[in-house]
Coordinates of C-alpha atoms in Angstrom, one line a residue:
M1 CA -39.7 -56.5 75.0
Q2 CA -37.0 -54.7 76.9
K3 CA -37.9 -51.0 77.4
C4 CA -35.9 -48.0 78.5
S5 CA -36.2 -47.4 82.3
V6 CA -36.7 -43.7 81.7
C7 CA -38.6 -43.1 78.5
N8 CA -40.1 -46.6 77.9
L9 CA -39.0 -46.9 74.3
P10 CA -38.7 -50.6 73.3
E11 CA -35.8 -52.6 72.0
T12 CA -37.4 -52.6 68.5
Y13 CA -36.9 -48.8 68.3
E14 CA -34.5 -47.7 65.5
T15 CA -30.8 -47.2 66.7
I16 CA -31.7 -47.9 70.4
E17 CA -29.2 -49.3 72.8
F18 CA -29.4 -49.7 76.6
D19 CA -26.7 -49.0 79.2
E20 CA -26.1 -51.1 82.4
N21 CA -28.9 -49.2 84.1
G22 CA -31.4 -49.9 81.4
V23 CA -31.4 -46.3 80.2
C24 CA -31.4 -45.8 76.4
N25 CA -28.9 -43.9 74.3
I26 CA -31.6 -41.4 73.2
C27 CA -32.1 -40.4 76.8
R28 CA -28.3 -40.1 77.4
Q29 CA -28.1 -37.9 74.3
K30 CA -30.7 -35.6 75.9
D31 CA -28.6 -35.4 79.1
F32 CA -25.6 -34.3 77.1
K33 CA -27.6 -31.8 75.2
D34 CA -28.8 -30.2 78.4
E35 CA -25.6 -30.3 80.4
K36 CA -22.6 -30.3 78.1
I37 CA -23.3 -28.3 74.9
N38 CA -22.2 -24.7 74.9
W39 CA -25.3 -23.2 73.4
Q40 CA -24.0 -19.6 73.6
K41 CA -21.1 -20.6 71.4
R42 CA -23.5 -22.4 69.0
A43 CA -25.6 -19.2 68.8
E44 CA -22.6 -17.2 67.9
M45 CA -21.8 -19.8 65.2
L46 CA -25.3 -19.4 63.8
A47 CA -24.9 -15.6 63.6
E48 CA -21.6 -15.9 61.9
L49 CA -23.0 -18.4 59.4
I50 CA -25.9 -16.2 58.4
E51 CA -23.7 -13.1 58.1
K52 CA -21.3 -15.0 55.9
H53 CA -24.1 -15.5 53.3
R54 CA -26.3 -12.5 53.8
G55 CA -26.9 -10.4 50.7
K56 CA -24.6 -12.3 48.4
Y57 CA -27.2 -14.2 46.4
E58 CA -30.8 -13.7 45.2
Y59 CA -31.9 -15.2 48.5
D60 CA -29.9 -15.4 51.8
C61 CA -31.0 -19.0 52.4
I62 CA -33.3 -21.8 51.4
V63 CA -35.9 -23.1 53.9
P64 CA -37.4 -26.5 53.1
F65 CA -41.0 -26.2 54.4
S66 CA -43.6 -28.9 55.2
G67 CA -45.8 -26.5 57.2
G68 CA -45.5 -28.6 60.3
K69 CA -44.4 -27.1 63.6
D70 CA -40.7 -27.5 63.0
S71 CA -40.3 -25.9 59.6
T72 CA -42.8 -23.2 60.6
Y73 CA -40.7 -22.4 63.7
T74 CA -37.5 -22.5 61.6
L75 CA -38.9 -20.0 59.1
W76 CA -40.2 -17.7 61.8
Y77 CA -36.9 -17.8 63.7
L78 CA -34.8 -16.9 60.7
V79 CA -37.1 -14.1 59.5
K80 CA -37.8 -12.6 62.8
K81 CA -34.5 -13.1 64.7
F82 CA -32.2 -12.5 61.7
N83 CA -34.3 -10.6 59.2
V84 CA -33.0 -12.9 56.4
R85 CA -34.5 -13.1 52.9
P86 CA -35.3 -16.8 52.5
L87 CA -36.7 -18.8 49.6
V88 CA -39.3 -21.2 51.0
V89 CA -39.3 -24.6 49.1
Q90 CA -42.2 -27.0 49.6
F91 CA -42.5 -30.5 48.3
N92 CA -46.2 -31.5 48.2
H93 CA -46.3 -35.2 48.9
G94 CA -49.9 -35.5 47.9
F95 CA -51.6 -35.7 51.3
M96 CA -51.6 -32.2 52.6
R97 CA -54.6 -31.3 54.7
D98 CA -56.9 -28.3 54.9
T99 CA -55.7 -27.0 58.2
L100 CA -52.1 -27.3 57.0
M101 CA -52.8 -25.4 53.8
E102 CA -54.5 -22.6 55.8
N103 CA -51.5 -22.5 58.2
N104 CA -49.1 -22.2 55.3
L105 CA -51.0 -19.4 53.6
R106 CA -51.2 -17.5 56.8
T107 CA -47.5 -18.0 57.7
F108 CA -46.3 -16.9 54.2
K109 CA -48.4 -13.8 54.3
K110 CA -47.5 -12.9 57.9
L111 CA -43.8 -13.4 57.3
G112 CA -43.7 -12.0 53.8
V113 CA -41.7 -14.6 52.0
D114 CA -41.3 -16.0 48.5
V115 CA -42.4 -19.6 48.1
I116 CA -41.9 -22.4 45.5
S117 CA -44.2 -25.4 45.8
F118 CA -43.7 -28.6 43.8
T119 CA -46.2 -31.4 43.4
P120 CA -45.0 -34.6 41.7
N121 CA -47.0 -36.9 39.4
W122 CA -49.7 -38.6 41.6
K123 CA -49.8 -41.8 39.5
L124 CA -46.1 -42.2 39.9
V125 CA -46.3 -41.4 43.6
K126 CA -48.7 -44.4 44.0
R127 CA -46.4 -46.7 42.2
L128 CA -43.5 -45.6 44.4
M129 CA -45.5 -46.1 47.5
L130 CA -46.4 -49.7 46.5
E131 CA -42.8 -50.5 45.7
T132 CA -41.3 -49.4 49.0
L133 CA -44.2 -50.8 51.0
V134 CA -43.4 -54.2 49.4
R135 CA -39.7 -54.0 49.8
K136 CA -39.3 -52.1 53.1
G137 CA -42.7 -52.1 54.8
D138 CA -42.6 -48.3 54.4
F139 CA -44.6 -46.4 51.8
C140 CA -43.1 -43.0 52.4
W141 CA -40.0 -43.2 50.2
H142 CA -41.4 -40.7 47.7
C143 CA -42.2 -38.2 50.5
H144 CA -38.9 -38.4 52.4
T145 CA -36.6 -38.5 49.3
G146 CA -38.6 -35.7 47.7
I147 CA -38.6 -33.4 50.8
F148 CA -34.8 -33.8 51.3
A149 CA -33.7 -33.9 47.7
Y150 CA -35.9 -31.4 45.9
P151 CA -34.8 -28.3 47.9
M152 CA -31.2 -29.1 47.1
H153 CA -32.0 -29.0 43.4
V154 CA -33.6 -25.6 44.0
A155 CA -30.5 -24.4 45.9
L156 CA -28.5 -25.3 42.8
K157 CA -30.9 -23.7 40.4
Y158 CA -31.0 -20.4 42.3
Q159 CA -27.3 -20.7 43.4
V160 CA -28.2 -20.3 47.1
P161 CA -25.6 -22.2 49.1
L162 CA -27.2 -22.0 52.6
I163 CA -30.0 -24.4 53.4
F164 CA -31.7 -24.4 56.8
W165 CA -33.6 -27.4 58.1
G166 CA -35.3 -27.4 61.5
E167 CA -35.2 -30.2 64.1
P168 CA -32.1 -32.3 64.4
S169 CA -32.5 -36.0 64.2
S170 CA -30.7 -36.4 67.5
E171 CA -34.0 -35.4 69.2
Y172 CA -35.4 -38.8 68.3
T173 CA -32.7 -41.3 67.1
A174 CA -29.0 -42.0 67.3
Y175 CA -28.2 -41.9 63.7
Y176 CA -26.6 -38.6 64.8
D177 CA -25.7 -38.1 68.4
Y178 CA -25.5 -34.8 70.4
Q179 CA -22.5 -36.4 72.2
D180 CA -20.5 -36.2 69.0
E181 CA -20.5 -32.4 69.4
E182 CA -21.0 -31.9 65.6
I183 CA -23.3 -29.7 63.6
E184 CA -25.6 -32.1 61.9
C185 CA -25.3 -31.7 58.2
V186 CA -28.3 -32.6 56.1
D187 CA -26.2 -33.9 53.2
E188 CA -26.0 -36.9 50.9
T189 CA -24.5 -39.1 53.7
R190 CA -27.5 -38.4 55.9
F191 CA -29.8 -38.9 52.9
N192 CA -28.4 -42.3 52.2
R193 CA -28.0 -43.3 55.9
Y194 CA -31.7 -43.3 56.7
I195 CA -33.8 -41.1 54.5
N196 CA -34.0 -43.1 51.3
L197 CA -34.3 -46.6 52.9
G198 CA -31.2 -47.7 50.9
I199 CA -33.0 -47.1 47.6
T200 CA -31.7 -44.4 45.2
A201 CA -33.9 -42.9 42.6
E202 CA -31.8 -44.8 40.0
D203 CA -32.5 -48.0 41.8
M204 CA -36.2 -47.2 42.0
Y205 CA -36.4 -46.6 38.2
G206 CA -34.8 -50.0 37.6
M207 CA -37.3 -51.6 40.0
I208 CA -40.5 -50.2 38.4
K209 CA -39.7 -49.7 34.7
D210 CA -40.6 -53.2 33.5
D211 CA -44.2 -53.0 34.8
Y212 CA -44.9 -49.2 34.9
Q213 CA -44.7 -46.7 32.1
C214 CA -42.2 -44.2 33.4
D215 CA -39.8 -41.7 32.0
P216 CA -36.6 -41.7 34.1
R217 CA -36.7 -37.9 34.2
E218 CA -39.8 -38.2 36.4
L219 CA -37.5 -39.5 39.1
T220 CA -35.3 -36.4 39.1
P221 CA -37.0 -34.8 42.1
Y222 CA -36.1 -37.8 44.1
T223 CA -32.4 -37.8 43.2
Y224 CA -29.8 -36.2 45.3
P225 CA -27.9 -33.6 43.2
P226 CA -24.4 -34.4 42.2
L227 CA -21.9 -33.8 45.0
R228 CA -19.5 -32.0 42.6
D229 CA -22.2 -29.4 41.8
L230 CA -23.0 -28.9 45.5
K231 CA -19.3 -28.5 46.3
R232 CA -18.9 -26.0 43.5
L233 CA -21.8 -24.0 45.1
K234 CA -20.0 -24.4 48.5
Y235 CA -23.2 -25.5 50.0
Q236 CA -24.0 -25.6 53.8
S237 CA -27.1 -27.6 54.6
V238 CA -27.7 -27.6 58.4
C239 CA -30.3 -27.9 61.1
L240 CA -31.3 -24.8 63.1
G241 CA -31.7 -27.1 66.0
S242 CA -27.9 -27.7 66.0
F243 CA -27.4 -24.1 66.9
I244 CA -30.2 -23.5 69.4
P245 CA -31.7 -25.9 72.0
W246 CA -34.7 -27.5 70.4
D247 CA -37.9 -27.5 72.5
V248 CA -40.9 -28.8 70.5
K249 CA -43.6 -27.6 73.0
A250 CA -42.1 -24.1 73.4
N251 CA -41.6 -23.7 69.7
T252 CA -45.2 -24.7 69.0
K253 CA -46.6 -22.3 71.6
L254 CA -44.6 -19.5 70.0
I255 CA -45.8 -20.1 66.4
Q256 CA -49.4 -20.4 67.7
E257 CA -49.1 -17.0 69.3
E258 CA -47.1 -15.3 66.6
L259 CA -48.5 -16.9 63.4
G260 CA -51.9 -18.2 64.5
W261 CA -50.6 -21.7 63.6
Q262 CA -53.3 -24.3 64.3
G263 CA -52.9 -27.9 65.4
D264 CA -55.1 -30.8 64.1
Q265 CA -56.3 -34.3 64.8
V266 CA -54.2 -37.3 63.7
E267 CA -55.5 -40.8 63.6
G268 CA -54.5 -42.9 66.6
M269 CA -53.1 -40.0 68.6
P270 CA -54.4 -38.3 71.8
W271 CA -55.8 -35.2 70.0
D272 CA -55.8 -32.9 73.0
E273 CA -52.3 -33.9 74.2
Y274 CA -50.4 -33.8 70.9
S275 CA -52.5 -31.7 68.5
Y276 CA -49.2 -30.3 67.1
E277 CA -47.6 -33.5 66.0
K278 CA -47.4 -34.6 62.3
I279 CA -50.5 -32.8 61.1
E280 CA -48.9 -32.4 57.6
C281 CA -50.1 -35.7 56.1
S282 CA -53.5 -37.4 55.9
M283 CA -51.7 -40.8 55.7
Q284 CA -49.8 -40.2 59.0
G285 CA -52.2 -42.6 60.8
M286 CA -51.3 -45.3 58.2
R287 CA -47.6 -44.7 58.7
D288 CA -48.0 -45.0 62.5
Y289 CA -50.1 -48.1 62.1
I290 CA -47.5 -49.8 60.0
K291 CA -44.8 -48.8 62.5
Y292 CA -46.9 -50.5 65.3
L293 CA -47.4 -53.7 63.2
K294 CA -43.7 -53.9 62.5
R295 CA -42.2 -52.8 65.8
G296 CA -44.8 -52.8 68.5
Y297 CA -44.9 -49.1 69.1
S298 CA -46.2 -46.1 67.3
R299 CA -46.1 -42.3 67.5
V300 CA -47.9 -42.3 70.8
S301 CA -45.0 -44.0 72.4
Q302 CA -42.5 -41.7 70.8
M303 CA -44.3 -38.6 72.0
V304 CA -44.8 -40.0 75.5
A305 CA -41.0 -40.9 75.5
L306 CA -40.1 -37.3 74.7
D307 CA -42.3 -36.0 77.5
L308 CA -41.0 -38.5 80.0
R309 CA -37.4 -37.7 79.0
N310 CA -38.2 -34.0 79.6
E311 CA -40.0 -34.8 82.8
R312 CA -43.2 -33.2 81.6
I313 CA -45.6 -36.1 82.4
S314 CA -45.7 -38.8 84.9
K315 CA -44.9 -42.4 84.1
E316 CA -48.4 -43.4 85.0
Y317 CA -50.0 -40.8 82.7
G318 CA -47.7 -41.9 79.9
D319 CA -48.6 -45.5 80.3
K320 CA -52.3 -44.5 80.3
L321 CA -51.9 -42.7 76.9
V322 CA -50.1 -45.6 75.3
A323 CA -52.6 -48.1 76.6
E324 CA -55.5 -46.1 75.3
Y325 CA -54.3 -45.0 71.9
E326 CA -51.6 -47.2 70.6
G327 CA -52.1 -49.9 68.0
K328 CA -55.4 -48.8 66.6
K329 CA -56.3 -49.3 62.9
P330 CA -56.7 -46.0 61.1
P331 CA -60.0 -45.3 59.2
S332 CA -57.7 -44.1 56.3
L333 CA -56.7 -47.7 55.7
T334 CA -59.5 -48.0 53.2
L335 CA -58.3 -45.0 51.3
F336 CA -54.7 -46.3 51.3
L337 CA -55.8 -49.7 49.9
D338 CA -57.7 -48.0 47.2
Y339 CA -54.7 -45.8 46.2
L340 CA -52.5 -48.8 45.9
G341 CA -55.1 -51.3 44.6
I342 CA -54.5 -54.0 47.1
T343 CA -56.7 -55.7 49.7
E344 CA -56.2 -55.6 53.4
D345 CA -55.1 -59.3 53.4
Q346 CA -52.4 -58.4 50.8
F347 CA -51.4 -55.4 52.9
N348 CA -51.1 -57.6 56.1
Q349 CA -49.1 -60.2 54.2
I350 CA -46.7 -57.5 52.9
V351 CA -46.2 -55.9 56.4
A352 CA -45.8 -59.3 58.1
K353 CA -42.6 -59.9 56.1
T354 CA -41.0 -56.8 57.7
V355 CA -41.9 -57.4 61.4
V356 CA -39.0 -56.7 63.8
P357 CA -38.7 -59.5 66.5
P358 CA -39.5 -60.1 69.3
F359 CA -42.7 -58.2 68.5
K360 CA -45.5 -60.3 67.0
P361 CA -48.5 -58.3 65.7
D362 CA -52.0 -59.6 66.0
F363 CA -53.5 -58.6 62.6
D364 CA -56.9 -60.1 63.3
N365 CA -57.7 -58.2 66.4
M366 CA -57.0 -54.5 65.7
E367 CA -59.6 -52.0 66.8
Y368 CA -60.3 -48.9 64.7
A369 CA -59.3 -45.4 65.8
P370 CA -61.9 -42.7 65.5
K371 CA -62.2 -40.6 62.3
T372 CA -60.7 -37.2 62.3
H373 CA -62.9 -34.2 61.7
D374 CA -61.7 -33.8 58.1
F375 CA -61.6 -37.5 57.2
D376 CA -64.6 -37.2 54.8
R377 CA -62.7 -34.5 52.8
W378 CA -59.5 -36.5 52.1
Y379 CA -58.9 -37.5 48.5
R380 CA -60.8 -40.5 47.2
E381 CA -60.1 -42.3 43.9
D382 CA -62.9 -42.7 41.4
E383 CA -63.6 -46.3 40.6
Q384 CA -61.6 -46.2 37.4
D385 CA -58.6 -44.5 39.1
K386 CA -58.1 -46.9 42.0
G387 CA -54.8 -48.7 42.1
I388 CA -51.9 -48.5 39.7
I389 CA -51.9 -48.6 36.0
F390 CA -49.4 -51.4 35.2
K391 CA -48.2 -52.1 31.7
T392 CA -49.7 -55.5 32.0
K393 CA -51.9 -56.9 34.8
V394 CA -49.8 -58.3 37.6
A395 CA -51.0 -61.8 38.8
D396 CA -52.4 -61.9 42.3

């Protein structure tokens, strides 16, 4: 596979393109971010935006919050730098881990903020995971649509027009490009462009209603609110990272010092090197594993690419990390199969249909990654709860 001459991302990476020197567009975006953007002007825009909304509503802003490094830093920044009164909104996707929950509780207490947490129907979550795994080779539709849609419903309910997200997508992909010099809006266009995998909640209800007992109202948290209502609210849904230069490692160091935020182990990742990355979800190893089977790279390559792009590690060390950690089968695969009620052969057959050429996965020769320290505490289904309760049994 062709790879970027700077960051080593392969041609199967989403939105990637290469220039005549073999450098990818993500690296070029980073050059523009460092050299061309007037960050002083952006900082002034941020201050004006906050002052425009301060004190006019029950809360100054909504902060969607996963508890990972980016949303924690965003919350810290807004509270400490601007002394705003935020409403923190959390969508619990069903796989939050002990360390994350402890981080959340500590952060909320230290910052003194109000919090709303929503947990959707677990049995429906499993059905949604299976549907998008089969259709897209991606089981995270419920998580991503819920995280991005539910806070917008809360914004409408509380009539708070300003919503602050954290990291801009331009850090990792080219769905949005720093070179466009725009403030990345987290709106319905972005939601439909790459969050919902091209499947709306209404589509999803139509896909599952014939074999799964479901009330369409159960899909409401996954719907994007009507644009007319959001426009009436005069909403502004933006990324903090569009106004200040985003630096993951510096941000993480700060929240560790200020909030006692703790990292964690993630399956298939170099634990010492990237203890801060994607600790929110016990199924993160499964997500990364599927990505590898489909595209020939996983999160290790993404993190190494970020560090190479920022000249924080050598090419030799990056290659060593990728060679040692990438492409490992996560121990959580057994839990995942129990949740969805499928076998590993069925799982492999589903994923094989979504492989992105020229990569060709070798399903039969995948080594297991080590178990994380908390693996034995992750949720396990009782025998009678394994799989999905279909209206009628679906033939194998």
